[in-house]
Amino acid sequence: MAAVTSIDLPGLTKIATGKVREMFADEADPSSLLFVATDRISAYDVVLENGVPHKAAVLTQLTAYWFRVLTQPGALAGQTAPLCTHLLSLAPGPTARLSDTERSLLRGRCMRVRRLRMFPVEAIVRGYLAGSAFAEYSKQGTVHGEPVGATDGNSSTVRFPPGLVRCQKLPAPVYTPSTKAELGAHDENISRARAAELIGNPAHAARIEELALAVYTAAAEHALARGIIIADTKFEFGLDEATGEVVLADEVLTPDSSRFWLADQYEAGREQDSLDKQFLRNWLVREGLKGKEGVIMPADIVEQTSKRYTDVYERLTGQPLESALAALE
Ligand code: ATP
Ligand code: MG
């Protein structure tokens, strides 16, 4: 299967292009969108010229798997209201003006989703202190602007104790939001108070924080039982303006939105290899191509990266990717 790096569907209106996805609207079905993953891959914030076969299917089917797991009754501890997700179906609606060829191109890589008003924050949850959070912690003694060692509001919980080393497990998972930068810009780590301001409605802000933490906690436990640490992850939520619900949207708990580490190789105090992209990042660094535009990966790098994405899918779900694809109508 060849990688697909751009998708045009003349019968539908393309309303957005992200680093990885294309979003289409169907006039006949205005409350939904077609959320289509391409096989594009980015590393060090730059999208590579060629794509990775099966990557879109991994991202889409893994998100669908998590949505199924997380919406089971009792899946999220302490939740009274059930989790709502944006997923409507894993195929375009019958009204979508698509040819048979286009429908087969979309197979496995698309979701028909509820059209939402997205909240302008990335709901990051961290179970371990890695990436930009560790950098800020060690340089400035803060995490997302919050002083290390401070207690959390009226509770006596210390979210970021002093003396943590790189990639160390935090005492409990923490919600550390960031802004959602436009294409080409960098997200900025912000405080929970600033995130609440951007979200606009305190009840929505509280619901986003509560859901992000509950979803991370349930998923981290599920993954650890399969040998994978979810060190941190990023969720996006949107408002369903018809029902007033705060809905879990976008992709969830994929290798693109999360740091996945192998539990049996984990050791605090050093960098960990990310399960899938490390191989590509190492190659870019070795070749002096880190952060460069227009890079074309050679065939063996593409193949190895594709294998790694598929492997993560299979470890987490316990199923070959082909079974998920074969089960699609
Ligand atoms: P990255 O994920 O690397 O930051 P990106 O966010 O620019 O890249 P993609 O993941 O390629 O973009 O595209 C997904 C876009 O769709 C995001 O802007 C996301 O906020 C938006 N989105 C996700 N779900 C919905 C939805 N149900 N309704 C409306 N917009 C959505
Ligand atoms: Mg995205």
CSV table of C-alpha atoms and ligand atoms in Angstrom, one decimal:
chain,number,residue,atom,x,y,z
A,1,MET,CA,0.0,0.0,0.0
A,2,ALA,CA,1.5,3.4,-1.0
A,3,ALA,CA,1.5,6.3,1.3
A,4,VAL,CA,-1.1,9.1,0.7
A,5,THR,CA,0.1,12.6,1.5
A,6,SER,CA,-2.7,14.7,0.1
A,7,ILE,CA,-6.4,14.1,-0.4
A,8,ASP,CA,-8.8,16.1,-2.5
A,9,LEU,CA,-12.4,15.2,-2.7
A,10,PRO,CA,-14.0,17.4,-5.3
A,11,GLY,CA,-17.6,16.5,-4.2
A,12,LEU,CA,-17.0,17.9,-0.7
A,13,THR,CA,-15.7,21.2,0.6
A,14,LYS,CA,-12.2,21.1,2.2
A,15,ILE,CA,-12.5,23.3,5.3
A,16,ALA,CA,-9.1,22.8,6.9
A,17,THR,CA,-5.7,21.2,6.4
A,18,GLY,CA,-3.6,20.4,9.4
A,19,LYS,CA,-0.1,18.8,9.6
A,20,VAL,CA,-1.7,15.4,9.3
A,21,ARG,CA,-5.4,15.7,8.5
A,22,GLU,CA,-7.8,17.2,6.0
A,23,MET,CA,-11.3,18.1,7.1
A,24,PHE,CA,-14.2,18.1,4.7
A,25,ALA,CA,-17.8,19.3,5.0
A,26,ASP,CA,-20.8,17.7,3.4
A,27,GLU,CA,-23.5,20.2,2.6
A,28,ALA,CA,-26.2,17.4,2.8
A,29,ASP,CA,-25.1,16.7,6.4
A,30,PRO,CA,-24.1,20.0,8.0
A,31,SER,CA,-23.9,18.8,11.6
A,32,SER,CA,-21.0,16.4,10.8
A,33,LEU,CA,-17.5,16.6,9.2
A,34,LEU,CA,-15.4,14.1,7.5
A,35,PHE,CA,-12.1,13.9,9.4
A,36,VAL,CA,-9.5,12.3,7.1
A,37,ALA,CA,-6.0,11.3,8.1
A,38,THR,CA,-3.2,11.3,5.5
A,39,ASP,CA,0.0,9.4,5.9
A,40,ARG,CA,2.0,12.6,6.4
A,41,ILE,CA,4.5,12.5,9.2
A,42,SER,CA,6.2,15.4,11.1
A,43,ALA,CA,9.3,15.3,13.2
A,44,TYR,CA,10.8,18.3,15.0
A,45,ASP,CA,7.7,20.3,13.9
A,46,VAL,CA,8.4,19.8,10.2
A,47,VAL,CA,6.3,17.7,7.8
A,48,LEU,CA,8.4,15.3,5.7
A,49,GLU,CA,8.0,15.2,1.9
A,50,ASN,CA,6.9,11.6,1.7
A,51,GLY,CA,4.5,9.7,3.8
A,52,VAL,CA,4.4,6.5,5.9
A,53,PRO,CA,2.2,3.7,4.6
A,54,HIS,CA,-0.5,2.6,7.2
A,55,LYS,CA,0.1,5.6,9.4
A,56,ALA,CA,-3.3,7.1,8.8
A,57,ALA,CA,-5.0,3.8,9.4
A,58,VAL,CA,-3.1,3.3,12.7
A,59,LEU,CA,-4.0,6.8,13.9
A,60,THR,CA,-7.7,6.4,12.9
A,61,GLN,CA,-8.2,2.9,14.1
A,62,LEU,CA,-6.3,3.4,17.3
A,63,THR,CA,-8.4,6.5,18.1
A,64,ALA,CA,-11.6,4.4,17.4
A,65,TYR,CA,-10.3,1.6,19.6
A,66,TRP,CA,-9.7,4.1,22.5
A,67,PHE,CA,-13.2,5.6,22.0
A,68,ARG,CA,-14.7,2.1,22.4
A,69,VAL,CA,-12.6,1.3,25.5
A,70,LEU,CA,-13.2,4.7,27.2
A,71,THR,CA,-17.0,4.8,26.6
A,72,GLN,CA,-17.6,1.4,28.2
A,73,PRO,CA,-19.8,1.8,31.3
A,74,GLY,CA,-17.5,2.3,34.3
A,75,ALA,CA,-14.4,2.9,32.2
A,76,LEU,CA,-13.7,6.3,33.7
A,77,ALA,CA,-13.4,6.4,37.5
A,78,GLY,CA,-15.5,8.9,39.3
A,79,GLN,CA,-17.5,10.1,36.3
A,80,THR,CA,-21.2,10.7,36.7
A,81,ALA,CA,-21.9,11.9,33.1
A,82,PRO,CA,-20.6,9.5,30.4
A,83,LEU,CA,-17.8,10.5,28.1
A,84,CYS,CA,-19.1,11.8,24.7
A,85,THR,CA,-16.8,11.5,21.7
A,86,HIS,CA,-17.1,13.1,18.3
A,87,LEU,CA,-17.1,9.8,16.4
A,88,LEU,CA,-20.2,9.1,14.4
A,89,SER,CA,-19.0,6.4,12.0
A,90,LEU,CA,-15.8,5.0,10.5
A,91,ALA,CA,-17.1,5.6,7.0
A,92,PRO,CA,-18.4,8.7,5.1
A,93,GLY,CA,-22.1,9.2,5.3
A,94,PRO,CA,-24.3,7.9,2.4
A,95,THR,CA,-25.1,11.4,1.3
A,96,ALA,CA,-21.4,12.3,0.7
A,97,ARG,CA,-20.8,12.9,-3.0
A,98,LEU,CA,-17.9,10.4,-3.4
A,99,SER,CA,-17.0,8.0,-6.1
A,100,ASP,CA,-16.3,4.4,-5.3
A,101,THR,CA,-12.6,5.0,-5.8
A,102,GLU,CA,-12.7,7.9,-3.3
A,103,ARG,CA,-14.6,5.7,-0.8
A,104,SER,CA,-12.0,3.0,-1.1
A,105,LEU,CA,-9.2,5.6,-0.7
A,106,LEU,CA,-10.9,6.8,2.5
A,107,ARG,CA,-11.4,3.3,3.9
A,108,GLY,CA,-9.6,2.9,7.3
A,109,ARG,CA,-8.4,6.5,7.4
A,110,CYS,CA,-11.6,8.5,7.9
A,111,MET,CA,-14.1,9.3,10.6
A,112,ARG,CA,-17.4,11.0,10.2
A,113,VAL,CA,-17.5,13.2,13.3
A,114,ARG,CA,-19.8,15.7,15.0
A,115,ARG,CA,-19.0,19.2,13.9
A,116,LEU,CA,-17.9,21.0,17.1
A,117,ARG,CA,-16.8,24.4,18.2
A,118,MET,CA,-13.2,23.5,19.3
A,119,PHE,CA,-11.9,25.0,22.5
A,120,PRO,CA,-8.7,26.9,21.8
A,121,VAL,CA,-6.5,24.9,24.2
A,122,GLU,CA,-4.6,21.6,24.1
A,123,ALA,CA,-5.6,19.6,27.1
A,124,ILE,CA,-2.2,18.0,28.0
A,125,VAL,CA,-2.0,15.5,30.7
A,126,ARG,CA,1.3,14.4,32.1
A,127,GLY,CA,2.1,11.3,34.1
A,128,TYR,CA,5.8,11.7,33.8
A,129,LEU,CA,8.0,14.8,33.6
A,130,ALA,CA,9.4,14.9,30.0
A,131,GLY,CA,9.8,17.2,27.0
A,132,SER,CA,9.1,20.9,27.4
A,133,ALA,CA,7.8,20.4,31.0
A,134,PHE,CA,11.1,19.0,32.2
A,135,ALA,CA,13.0,21.7,30.3
A,136,GLU,CA,11.0,24.4,32.1
A,137,TYR,CA,11.2,22.6,35.5
A,138,SER,CA,14.9,22.3,35.4
A,139,LYS,CA,15.6,25.8,33.9
A,140,GLN,CA,13.1,27.9,35.7
A,141,GLY,CA,11.7,25.9,38.6
A,142,THR,CA,8.2,26.1,37.2
A,143,VAL,CA,5.9,23.9,35.1
A,144,HIS,CA,3.5,25.7,32.8
A,145,GLY,CA,4.3,28.8,35.0
A,146,GLU,CA,3.4,27.0,38.2
A,147,PRO,CA,6.1,27.1,40.9
A,148,VAL,CA,7.7,23.7,41.8
A,149,GLY,CA,6.7,22.6,45.2
A,150,ALA,CA,3.6,24.7,45.4
A,151,THR,CA,0.4,23.1,46.8
A,152,ASP,CA,-2.6,22.9,44.6
A,153,GLY,CA,-5.3,25.4,45.6
A,154,ASN,CA,-7.0,24.4,48.8
A,155,SER,CA,-5.9,20.8,48.7
A,156,SER,CA,-2.4,20.0,50.1
A,157,THR,CA,-1.3,18.1,46.9
A,158,VAL,CA,2.1,19.1,45.5
A,159,ARG,CA,1.7,18.7,41.7
A,160,PHE,CA,5.4,19.1,41.0
A,161,PRO,CA,7.7,18.2,43.9
A,162,PRO,CA,11.3,19.5,43.9
A,163,GLY,CA,14.1,17.1,43.0
A,164,LEU,CA,12.5,15.2,40.1
A,165,VAL,CA,14.8,13.9,37.4
A,166,ARG,CA,14.2,13.7,33.6
A,167,CYS,CA,11.3,11.5,32.7
A,168,GLN,CA,10.5,10.7,36.4
A,169,LYS,CA,6.9,9.6,37.2
A,170,LEU,CA,4.9,12.4,38.8
A,171,PRO,CA,3.1,11.7,42.2
A,172,ALA,CA,-0.2,11.8,40.3
A,173,PRO,CA,-1.2,12.7,36.7
A,174,VAL,CA,-1.4,16.5,36.1
A,175,TYR,CA,-3.4,18.6,33.7
A,176,THR,CA,-1.0,21.1,32.0
A,177,PRO,CA,-2.8,22.9,29.1
A,178,SER,CA,-1.2,24.8,26.3
A,179,THR,CA,-2.4,27.1,23.6
A,180,LYS,CA,-3.3,25.7,20.2
A,181,ALA,CA,-0.9,27.4,17.8
A,182,GLU,CA,-1.8,28.1,14.2
A,183,LEU,CA,0.0,26.0,11.5
A,184,GLY,CA,3.7,26.7,11.6
A,185,ALA,CA,3.8,28.2,15.1
A,186,HIS,CA,4.6,26.6,18.4
A,187,ASP,CA,2.1,25.8,21.2
A,188,GLU,CA,2.8,27.8,24.4
A,189,ASN,CA,2.5,26.2,27.8
A,190,ILE,CA,0.0,28.1,30.0
A,191,SER,CA,-1.5,27.9,33.5
A,192,ARG,CA,-4.9,26.3,34.2
A,193,ALA,CA,-6.2,29.8,35.0
A,194,ARG,CA,-5.2,31.1,31.6
A,195,ALA,CA,-6.7,28.0,29.9
A,196,ALA,CA,-9.9,28.6,31.7
A,197,GLU,CA,-9.9,32.2,30.4
A,198,LEU,CA,-9.4,31.0,26.8
A,199,ILE,CA,-12.1,28.4,27.2
A,200,GLY,CA,-14.4,31.1,28.4
A,201,ASN,CA,-16.9,29.2,30.5
A,202,PRO,CA,-15.7,28.0,34.0
A,203,ALA,CA,-18.0,24.9,33.9
A,204,HIS,CA,-16.5,23.9,30.5
A,205,ALA,CA,-13.0,24.5,31.8
A,206,ALA,CA,-13.6,22.3,34.8
A,207,ARG,CA,-15.2,19.5,32.7
A,208,ILE,CA,-12.3,19.5,30.3
A,209,GLU,CA,-9.8,19.2,33.1
A,210,GLU,CA,-11.8,16.4,34.8
A,211,LEU,CA,-12.3,14.5,31.6
A,212,ALA,CA,-8.7,14.8,30.5
A,213,LEU,CA,-7.4,13.5,33.8
A,214,ALA,CA,-10.0,10.6,33.9
A,215,VAL,CA,-9.3,9.6,30.3
A,216,TYR,CA,-5.5,9.7,30.7
A,217,THR,CA,-5.7,7.7,34.0
A,218,ALA,CA,-7.9,4.9,32.4
A,219,ALA,CA,-5.8,4.8,29.3
A,220,ALA,CA,-2.5,4.8,31.1
A,221,GLU,CA,-3.6,1.8,33.1
A,222,HIS,CA,-4.9,0.0,30.0
A,223,ALA,CA,-1.6,0.6,28.2
A,224,LEU,CA,0.7,-0.4,31.1
A,225,ALA,CA,-1.0,-3.7,31.2
A,226,ARG,CA,0.2,-4.1,27.6
A,227,GLY,CA,3.8,-3.0,28.3
A,228,ILE,CA,3.4,0.6,27.3
A,229,ILE,CA,3.9,3.7,29.4
A,230,ILE,CA,1.8,6.7,28.2
A,231,ALA,CA,4.2,9.4,29.5
A,232,ASP,CA,2.0,12.3,28.4
A,233,THR,CA,-0.7,13.0,25.9
A,234,LYS,CA,-2.7,15.8,24.4
A,235,PHE,CA,-6.5,15.9,24.0
A,236,GLU,CA,-8.7,18.3,22.2
A,237,PHE,CA,-12.3,19.0,23.2
A,238,GLY,CA,-15.1,20.8,21.5
A,239,LEU,CA,-18.5,22.1,22.3
A,240,ASP,CA,-21.5,20.5,20.6
A,241,GLU,CA,-23.6,23.7,20.3
A,242,ALA,CA,-26.8,21.7,19.7
A,243,THR,CA,-26.6,19.7,23.0
A,244,GLY,CA,-24.2,21.9,25.1
A,245,GLU,CA,-22.0,18.8,25.7
A,246,VAL,CA,-18.2,19.0,26.1
A,247,VAL,CA,-17.1,16.4,23.6
A,248,LEU,CA,-13.7,14.5,23.3
A,249,ALA,CA,-12.6,15.2,19.7
A,250,ASP,CA,-9.6,14.9,17.3
A,251,GLU,CA,-7.3,11.9,17.6
A,252,VAL,CA,-6.8,10.4,21.0
A,253,LEU,CA,-3.9,8.5,22.6
A,254,THR,CA,-2.1,7.9,19.3
A,255,PRO,CA,1.7,8.0,18.8
A,256,ASP,CA,1.3,11.4,17.2
A,257,SER,CA,-0.5,12.9,20.2
A,258,SER,CA,1.3,11.0,23.0
A,259,ARG,CA,4.7,9.9,24.3
A,260,PHE,CA,4.7,6.2,24.4
A,261,TRP,CA,7.6,4.3,26.1
A,262,LEU,CA,8.3,0.7,26.5
A,263,ALA,CA,7.7,-0.1,30.2
A,264,ASP,CA,10.5,-2.7,30.4
A,265,GLN,CA,13.1,-0.3,29.1
A,266,TYR,CA,12.0,2.7,31.2
A,267,GLU,CA,14.5,4.2,33.5
A,268,ALA,CA,14.1,7.7,35.2
A,269,GLY,CA,17.0,10.2,34.8
A,270,ARG,CA,17.6,9.9,31.1
A,271,GLU,CA,15.7,10.4,27.8
A,272,GLN,CA,13.5,7.5,26.8
A,273,ASP,CA,13.1,6.3,23.2
A,274,SER,CA,9.7,7.2,21.8
A,275,LEU,CA,8.2,4.0,20.5
A,276,ASP,CA,7.7,5.0,16.9
A,277,LYS,CA,9.2,8.3,15.9
A,278,GLN,CA,12.6,7.9,17.6
A,279,PHE,CA,13.9,5.9,14.7
A,280,LEU,CA,13.0,8.7,12.3
A,281,ARG,CA,14.3,11.4,14.6
A,282,ASN,CA,17.6,9.5,15.1
A,283,TRP,CA,18.0,9.3,11.3
A,284,LEU,CA,17.3,13.0,10.8
A,285,VAL,CA,19.9,13.9,13.5
A,286,ARG,CA,22.5,11.5,12.1
A,287,GLU,CA,22.0,13.0,8.6
A,288,GLY,CA,22.1,16.6,9.8
A,289,LEU,CA,18.5,17.0,8.6
A,290,LYS,CA,16.8,17.9,11.9
A,291,GLY,CA,14.3,20.7,11.4
A,292,LYS,CA,15.0,21.0,7.7
A,293,GLU,CA,12.2,21.5,5.2
A,294,GLY,CA,11.7,19.3,2.1
A,295,VAL,CA,13.3,16.1,3.5
A,296,ILE,CA,12.6,12.9,1.6
A,297,MET,CA,13.0,9.7,3.7
A,298,PRO,CA,14.7,6.8,1.9
A,299,ALA,CA,12.6,3.6,1.5
A,300,ASP,CA,14.1,1.7,4.4
A,301,ILE,CA,13.4,4.6,6.9
A,302,VAL,CA,9.8,4.7,5.6
A,303,GLU,CA,9.4,1.0,6.0
A,304,GLN,CA,10.9,0.8,9.5
A,305,THR,CA,8.8,3.8,10.6
A,306,SER,CA,5.6,2.2,9.2
A,307,LYS,CA,6.4,-1.0,11.0
A,308,ARG,CA,6.8,0.8,14.2
A,309,TYR,CA,3.4,2.6,14.0
A,310,THR,CA,1.7,-0.8,13.2
A,311,ASP,CA,3.6,-2.4,16.0
A,312,VAL,CA,2.3,0.2,18.5
A,313,TYR,CA,-1.3,-0.4,17.3
A,314,GLU,CA,-0.9,-4.1,17.7
A,315,ARG,CA,0.6,-3.9,21.2
A,316,LEU,CA,-2.1,-1.6,22.5
A,317,THR,CA,-5.1,-3.3,21.0
A,318,GLY,CA,-3.8,-6.9,21.0
A,319,GLN,CA,-5.1,-7.1,17.4
A,320,PRO,CA,-3.4,-6.9,14.0
A,321,LEU,CA,-4.3,-3.7,12.1
A,322,GLU,CA,-5.7,-5.9,9.3
A,323,SER,CA,-8.4,-7.2,11.6
A,324,ALA,CA,-9.6,-3.6,12.3
A,325,LEU,CA,-9.6,-2.8,8.6
A,326,ALA,CA,-11.4,-6.0,7.7
A,327,ALA,CA,-14.1,-5.3,10.3
A,328,LEU,CA,-15.0,-2.0,8.6
A,329,GLU,CA,-18.2,-2.1,6.5
B,1,ATP,P1,-1.0,18.6,15.1
B,1,ATP,O1,-2.0,17.6,15.5
B,1,ATP,O2,0.2,18.0,14.6
B,1,ATP,O3,-0.9,19.7,16.1
B,1,ATP,P2,-2.9,20.0,13.7
B,1,ATP,O4,-3.6,20.0,15.0
B,1,ATP,O5,-2.6,21.2,12.9
B,1,ATP,O6,-1.6,19.2,13.8
B,1,ATP,P3,-4.4,17.9,12.3
B,1,ATP,O7,-4.4,16.9,13.4
B,1,ATP,O8,-3.8,17.6,11.0
B,1,ATP,O9,-4.0,19.4,12.8
B,1,ATP,O10,-6.0,18.3,12.0
B,1,ATP,C1,-7.0,18.2,13.0
B,1,ATP,C2,-7.7,19.6,13.2
B,1,ATP,O11,-9.1,19.3,13.3
B,1,ATP,C3,-7.3,20.3,14.4
B,1,ATP,O12,-7.2,21.7,14.2
B,1,ATP,C4,-8.5,20.0,15.4
B,1,ATP,O13,-8.6,21.0,16.4
B,1,ATP,C5,-9.7,19.9,14.5
B,1,ATP,N1,-10.8,19.1,14.9
B,1,ATP,C6,-10.7,17.8,15.5
B,1,ATP,N2,-11.9,17.3,15.7
B,1,ATP,C7,-12.8,18.2,15.3
B,1,ATP,C8,-14.3,18.3,15.3
B,1,ATP,N3,-15.0,17.2,15.7
B,1,ATP,N4,-14.9,19.4,14.8
B,1,ATP,C9,-14.1,20.4,14.3
B,1,ATP,N5,-12.8,20.4,14.3
B,1,ATP,C10,-12.1,19.4,14.8
B,2,MG,MG,-3.8,17.4,15.5
